[in-house]
């Protein structure tokens, strides 16, 4: 089987790239070992994060570092045996989180962040799933007035970038979320982000659109991907597929392809968990709510109220250790009336991250016809469609929507 492009990975980034390249007239084959959106793209909080102009940086406050170091936090957890392996990466992450480097990362990411909602909106309309888009923002909630005041001072820095938000006192936040408990004293309602009740369903909707437009979506093993006459090839359930161009969009598994090809890109994984709950009585959650002081998100989803945890540093293949979920659940019950668990087991996913908080997007420097698109650092769902647009523009030699210099693979 011959195509113009083979895209490895059917998460939100991969399916978005496949759609954009298909729209530009290329014959595209999309390959994954599972269905669309069934890995990292499935388990997030459903945010299209138009307000996150500053990436998630390594903490620099001594009290936060001590809390993380004691390994008793809901925001972060680590496997002691994994620390020697992840320590060099964490050091690079810490260095890249200096004020100057963080400002640089923010400038680099801003054009993508600015387009994230409109690019999703366009694809969702084409896929016939526009009603899933909720343009109601999300709420950052606080248990402490001191922490709220500090966050409001930081939020004011976003105004020059056109980011809108409402400062919520005790009365205002409970007017917007009547079933939050009095433990919450106020919050910040970010108005520009959008949300969806089923992020995995959005990825599946995009994949359906790709197939309806004549694309091929095949089951295959990325480990079989490699150089072939005229380009690249990969084994699938329907035979070997060859193409002039190969795109690696495998998220946390991208190293399965790039490492054997000789690329030393510092891709790491932050694991995370979620669990769904029924709401007690007639309780309703209207927006995703981040309990900022405790480090977890409650989000209204099609499956119930989804509790998502912070980052776990552990081997990608290590057995699940949902310590953060067990710590967060009683704290979540303090702020919202959750009933019983709706899932048999906690879901475990992997977030692909790079230490400078920017993805790799662009051509592989040592192999003509090979492209990379991975490492979106908590924002894969947010940036999937705009990443597809950027890849398409770069391949066609058009003016890109963001400066590709910041995302090149050889920057490390």
mmCIF file of N, CA, C and O in Angstrom, residues 366-409:
data_model
loop_
_atom_site.group_PDB
_atom_site.id
_atom_site.type_symbol
_atom_site.label_atom_id
_atom_site.label_comp_id
_atom_site.label_asym_id
_atom_site.label_seq_id
_atom_site.Cartn_x
_atom_site.Cartn_y
_atom_site.Cartn_z
ATOM 1 N N UNK A 366 18.103 14.885 10.539
ATOM 2 C CA UNK A 366 19.030 13.954 9.891
ATOM 3 C C UNK A 366 18.379 13.038 8.861
ATOM 4 O O UNK A 366 19.081 12.254 8.215
ATOM 5 N N UNK A 367 17.061 13.097 8.716
ATOM 6 C CA UNK A 367 16.373 12.167 7.818
ATOM 7 C C UNK A 367 15.350 12.920 6.960
ATOM 8 O O UNK A 367 14.287 13.315 7.460
ATOM 9 N N UNK A 368 15.614 13.116 5.694
ATOM 10 C CA UNK A 368 14.633 13.757 4.816
ATOM 11 C C UNK A 368 13.321 12.970 4.796
ATOM 12 O O UNK A 368 13.320 11.736 4.773
ATOM 13 N N UNK A 369 12.227 13.707 4.840
ATOM 14 C CA UNK A 369 10.917 13.067 4.787
ATOM 15 C C UNK A 369 10.383 12.614 6.129
ATOM 16 O O UNK A 369 9.271 12.074 6.193
ATOM 17 N N UNK A 370 11.128 12.811 7.204
ATOM 18 C CA UNK A 370 10.674 12.426 8.535
ATOM 19 C C UNK A 370 10.319 13.683 9.321
ATOM 20 O O UNK A 370 11.097 14.641 9.362
ATOM 21 N N UNK A 371 9.140 13.666 9.956
ATOM 22 C CA UNK A 371 8.655 14.813 10.721
ATOM 23 C C UNK A 371 8.287 14.374 12.131
ATOM 24 O O UNK A 371 7.833 13.243 12.341
ATOM 25 N N UNK A 372 8.460 15.299 13.061
ATOM 26 C CA UNK A 372 8.135 15.051 14.462
ATOM 27 C C UNK A 372 7.033 16.002 14.930
ATOM 28 O O UNK A 372 6.997 17.174 14.531
ATOM 29 N N UNK A 373 6.172 15.506 15.827
ATOM 30 C CA UNK A 373 5.150 16.348 16.468
ATOM 31 C C UNK A 373 4.750 15.668 17.775
ATOM 32 O O UNK A 373 3.816 14.859 17.814
ATOM 33 N N UNK A 374 5.462 16.004 18.845
ATOM 34 C CA UNK A 374 5.189 15.368 20.135
ATOM 35 C C UNK A 374 5.764 16.223 21.270
ATOM 36 O O UNK A 374 6.523 17.165 21.028
ATOM 37 N N UNK A 375 5.418 15.862 22.490
ATOM 38 C CA UNK A 375 5.968 16.534 23.665
ATOM 39 C C UNK A 375 5.246 17.811 24.026
ATOM 40 O O UNK A 375 5.874 18.821 24.340
ATOM 41 N N UNK A 376 3.923 17.792 24.055
ATOM 42 C CA UNK A 376 3.145 19.017 24.233
ATOM 43 C C UNK A 376 2.930 19.430 25.694
ATOM 44 O O UNK A 376 2.195 20.386 25.960
ATOM 45 N N UNK A 377 3.529 18.720 26.638
ATOM 46 C CA UNK A 377 3.616 19.220 28.010
ATOM 47 C C UNK A 377 2.263 19.657 28.598
ATOM 48 O O UNK A 377 2.028 20.839 28.823
ATOM 49 N N UNK A 378 1.371 18.706 28.816
ATOM 50 C CA UNK A 378 0.055 18.946 29.425
ATOM 51 C C UNK A 378 -0.949 19.597 28.460
ATOM 52 O O UNK A 378 -2.115 19.735 28.811
ATOM 53 N N UNK A 379 -0.480 20.020 27.273
ATOM 54 C CA UNK A 379 -1.366 20.752 26.378
ATOM 55 C C UNK A 379 -1.591 20.038 25.052
ATOM 56 O O UNK A 379 -1.915 20.672 24.050
ATOM 57 N N UNK A 380 -1.456 18.724 25.032
ATOM 58 C CA UNK A 380 -1.678 18.001 23.782
ATOM 59 C C UNK A 380 -3.092 18.167 23.262
ATOM 60 O O UNK A 380 -3.295 18.425 22.068
ATOM 61 N N UNK A 381 -4.079 18.022 24.141
ATOM 62 C CA UNK A 381 -5.460 18.182 23.686
ATOM 63 C C UNK A 381 -5.718 19.612 23.243
ATOM 64 O O UNK A 381 -6.365 19.859 22.220
ATOM 65 N N UNK A 382 -5.201 20.565 23.979
ATOM 66 C CA UNK A 382 -5.364 21.973 23.621
ATOM 67 C C UNK A 382 -4.784 22.275 22.243
ATOM 68 O O UNK A 382 -5.402 22.956 21.421
ATOM 69 N N UNK A 383 -3.596 21.757 21.966
ATOM 70 C CA UNK A 383 -2.826 22.187 20.801
ATOM 71 C C UNK A 383 -2.861 21.219 19.621
ATOM 72 O O UNK A 383 -2.183 21.462 18.614
ATOM 73 N N UNK A 384 -3.647 20.147 19.710
ATOM 74 C CA UNK A 384 -3.698 19.191 18.603
ATOM 75 C C UNK A 384 -4.028 19.825 17.262
ATOM 76 O O UNK A 384 -3.237 19.729 16.304
ATOM 77 N N UNK A 385 -5.175 20.491 17.120
ATOM 78 C CA UNK A 385 -5.531 21.050 15.811
ATOM 79 C C UNK A 385 -4.579 22.120 15.308
ATOM 80 O O UNK A 385 -4.256 22.153 14.122
ATOM 81 N N UNK A 386 -4.100 23.012 16.183
ATOM 82 C CA UNK A 386 -3.189 24.054 15.712
ATOM 83 C C UNK A 386 -1.829 23.449 15.352
ATOM 84 O O UNK A 386 -1.142 23.946 14.448
ATOM 85 N N UNK A 387 -1.442 22.347 15.993
ATOM 86 C CA UNK A 387 -0.229 21.637 15.585
ATOM 87 C C UNK A 387 -0.406 21.076 14.177
ATOM 88 O O UNK A 387 0.513 21.153 13.344
ATOM 89 N N UNK A 388 -1.578 20.511 13.896
ATOM 90 C CA UNK A 388 -1.851 20.024 12.550
ATOM 91 C C UNK A 388 -1.754 21.124 11.511
ATOM 92 O O UNK A 388 -1.193 20.934 10.422
ATOM 93 N N UNK A 389 -2.274 22.281 11.858
ATOM 94 C CA UNK A 389 -2.184 23.420 10.934
ATOM 95 C C UNK A 389 -0.734 23.823 10.700
ATOM 96 O O UNK A 389 -0.323 24.048 9.553
ATOM 97 N N UNK A 390 0.053 23.904 11.787
ATOM 98 C CA UNK A 390 1.448 24.313 11.659
ATOM 99 C C UNK A 390 2.243 23.324 10.807
ATOM 100 O O UNK A 390 3.037 23.729 9.938
ATOM 101 N N UNK A 391 2.037 22.026 11.022
ATOM 102 C CA UNK A 391 2.737 21.017 10.225
ATOM 103 C C UNK A 391 2.372 21.154 8.751
ATOM 104 O O UNK A 391 3.245 21.103 7.865
ATOM 105 N N UNK A 392 1.096 21.336 8.463
ATOM 106 C CA UNK A 392 0.668 21.491 7.075
ATOM 107 C C UNK A 392 1.281 22.704 6.416
ATOM 108 O O UNK A 392 1.742 22.643 5.259
ATOM 109 N N UNK A 393 1.315 23.816 7.132
ATOM 110 C CA UNK A 393 1.909 25.032 6.568
ATOM 111 C C UNK A 393 3.399 24.854 6.315
ATOM 112 O O UNK A 393 3.918 25.292 5.277
ATOM 113 N N UNK A 394 4.086 24.206 7.237
ATOM 114 C CA UNK A 394 5.528 24.001 7.067
ATOM 115 C C UNK A 394 5.817 23.071 5.892
ATOM 116 O O UNK A 394 6.727 23.318 5.097
ATOM 117 N N UNK A 395 5.049 21.994 5.779
ATOM 118 C CA UNK A 395 5.280 21.061 4.663
ATOM 119 C C UNK A 395 5.051 21.721 3.319
ATOM 120 O O UNK A 395 5.746 21.427 2.340
ATOM 121 N N UNK A 396 4.080 22.632 3.247
ATOM 122 C CA UNK A 396 3.760 23.278 1.978
ATOM 123 C C UNK A 396 4.564 24.552 1.736
ATOM 124 O O UNK A 396 4.344 25.248 0.740
ATOM 125 N N UNK A 397 5.461 24.891 2.669
ATOM 126 C CA UNK A 397 6.284 26.075 2.490
ATOM 127 C C UNK A 397 5.535 27.375 2.627
ATOM 128 O O UNK A 397 5.959 28.407 2.085
ATOM 129 N N UNK A 398 4.431 27.364 3.354
ATOM 130 C CA UNK A 398 3.647 28.576 3.566
ATOM 131 C C UNK A 398 4.107 29.295 4.830
ATOM 132 O O UNK A 398 4.816 28.733 5.668
ATOM 133 N N UNK A 399 3.669 30.541 4.972
ATOM 134 C CA UNK A 399 3.974 31.293 6.187
ATOM 135 C C UNK A 399 3.336 30.581 7.377
ATOM 136 O O UNK A 399 2.118 30.384 7.395
ATOM 137 N N UNK A 400 4.117 30.170 8.376
ATOM 138 C CA UNK A 400 3.558 29.400 9.489
ATOM 139 C C UNK A 400 2.854 30.282 10.508
ATOM 140 O O UNK A 400 3.185 31.458 10.669
ATOM 141 N N UNK A 401 1.889 29.683 11.184
ATOM 142 C CA UNK A 401 1.115 30.411 12.188
ATOM 143 C C UNK A 401 1.913 30.662 13.461
ATOM 144 O O UNK A 401 1.499 31.453 14.319
ATOM 145 N N UNK A 402 3.039 29.992 13.637
ATOM 146 C CA UNK A 402 3.950 30.203 14.766
ATOM 147 C C UNK A 402 5.370 29.994 14.264
ATOM 148 O O UNK A 402 5.600 29.300 13.271
ATOM 149 N N UNK A 403 6.323 30.584 14.940
ATOM 150 C CA UNK A 403 7.717 30.500 14.514
ATOM 151 C C UNK A 403 8.250 29.092 14.765
ATOM 152 O O UNK A 403 8.415 28.681 15.922
ATOM 153 N N UNK A 404 8.561 28.333 13.709
ATOM 154 C CA UNK A 404 9.030 26.952 13.894
ATOM 155 C C UNK A 404 10.382 26.854 14.603
ATOM 156 O O UNK A 404 10.734 25.778 15.098
ATOM 157 N N UNK A 405 11.104 27.956 14.658
ATOM 158 C CA UNK A 405 12.426 27.940 15.288
ATOM 159 C C UNK A 405 12.350 27.399 16.711
ATOM 160 O O UNK A 405 13.237 26.648 17.146
ATOM 161 N N UNK A 406 11.319 27.742 17.436
ATOM 162 C CA UNK A 406 11.219 27.372 18.841
ATOM 163 C C UNK A 406 10.922 25.892 19.041
ATOM 164 O O UNK A 406 11.099 25.368 20.135
ATOM 165 N N UNK A 407 10.482 25.215 18.007
ATOM 166 C CA UNK A 407 10.018 23.834 18.155
ATOM 167 C C UNK A 407 10.906 22.822 17.422
ATOM 168 O O UNK A 407 10.568 21.652 17.351
ATOM 169 N N UNK A 408 12.027 23.271 16.916
ATOM 170 C CA UNK A 408 12.883 22.396 16.104
ATOM 171 C C UNK A 408 13.458 21.258 16.956
ATOM 172 O O UNK A 408 13.721 21.428 18.167
ATOM 173 N N UNK A 409 13.705 20.138 16.332
ATOM 174 C CA UNK A 409 14.170 18.937 17.050
ATOM 175 C C UNK A 409 15.619 19.044 17.475
ATOM 176 O O UNK A 409 16.025 18.377 18.439
#
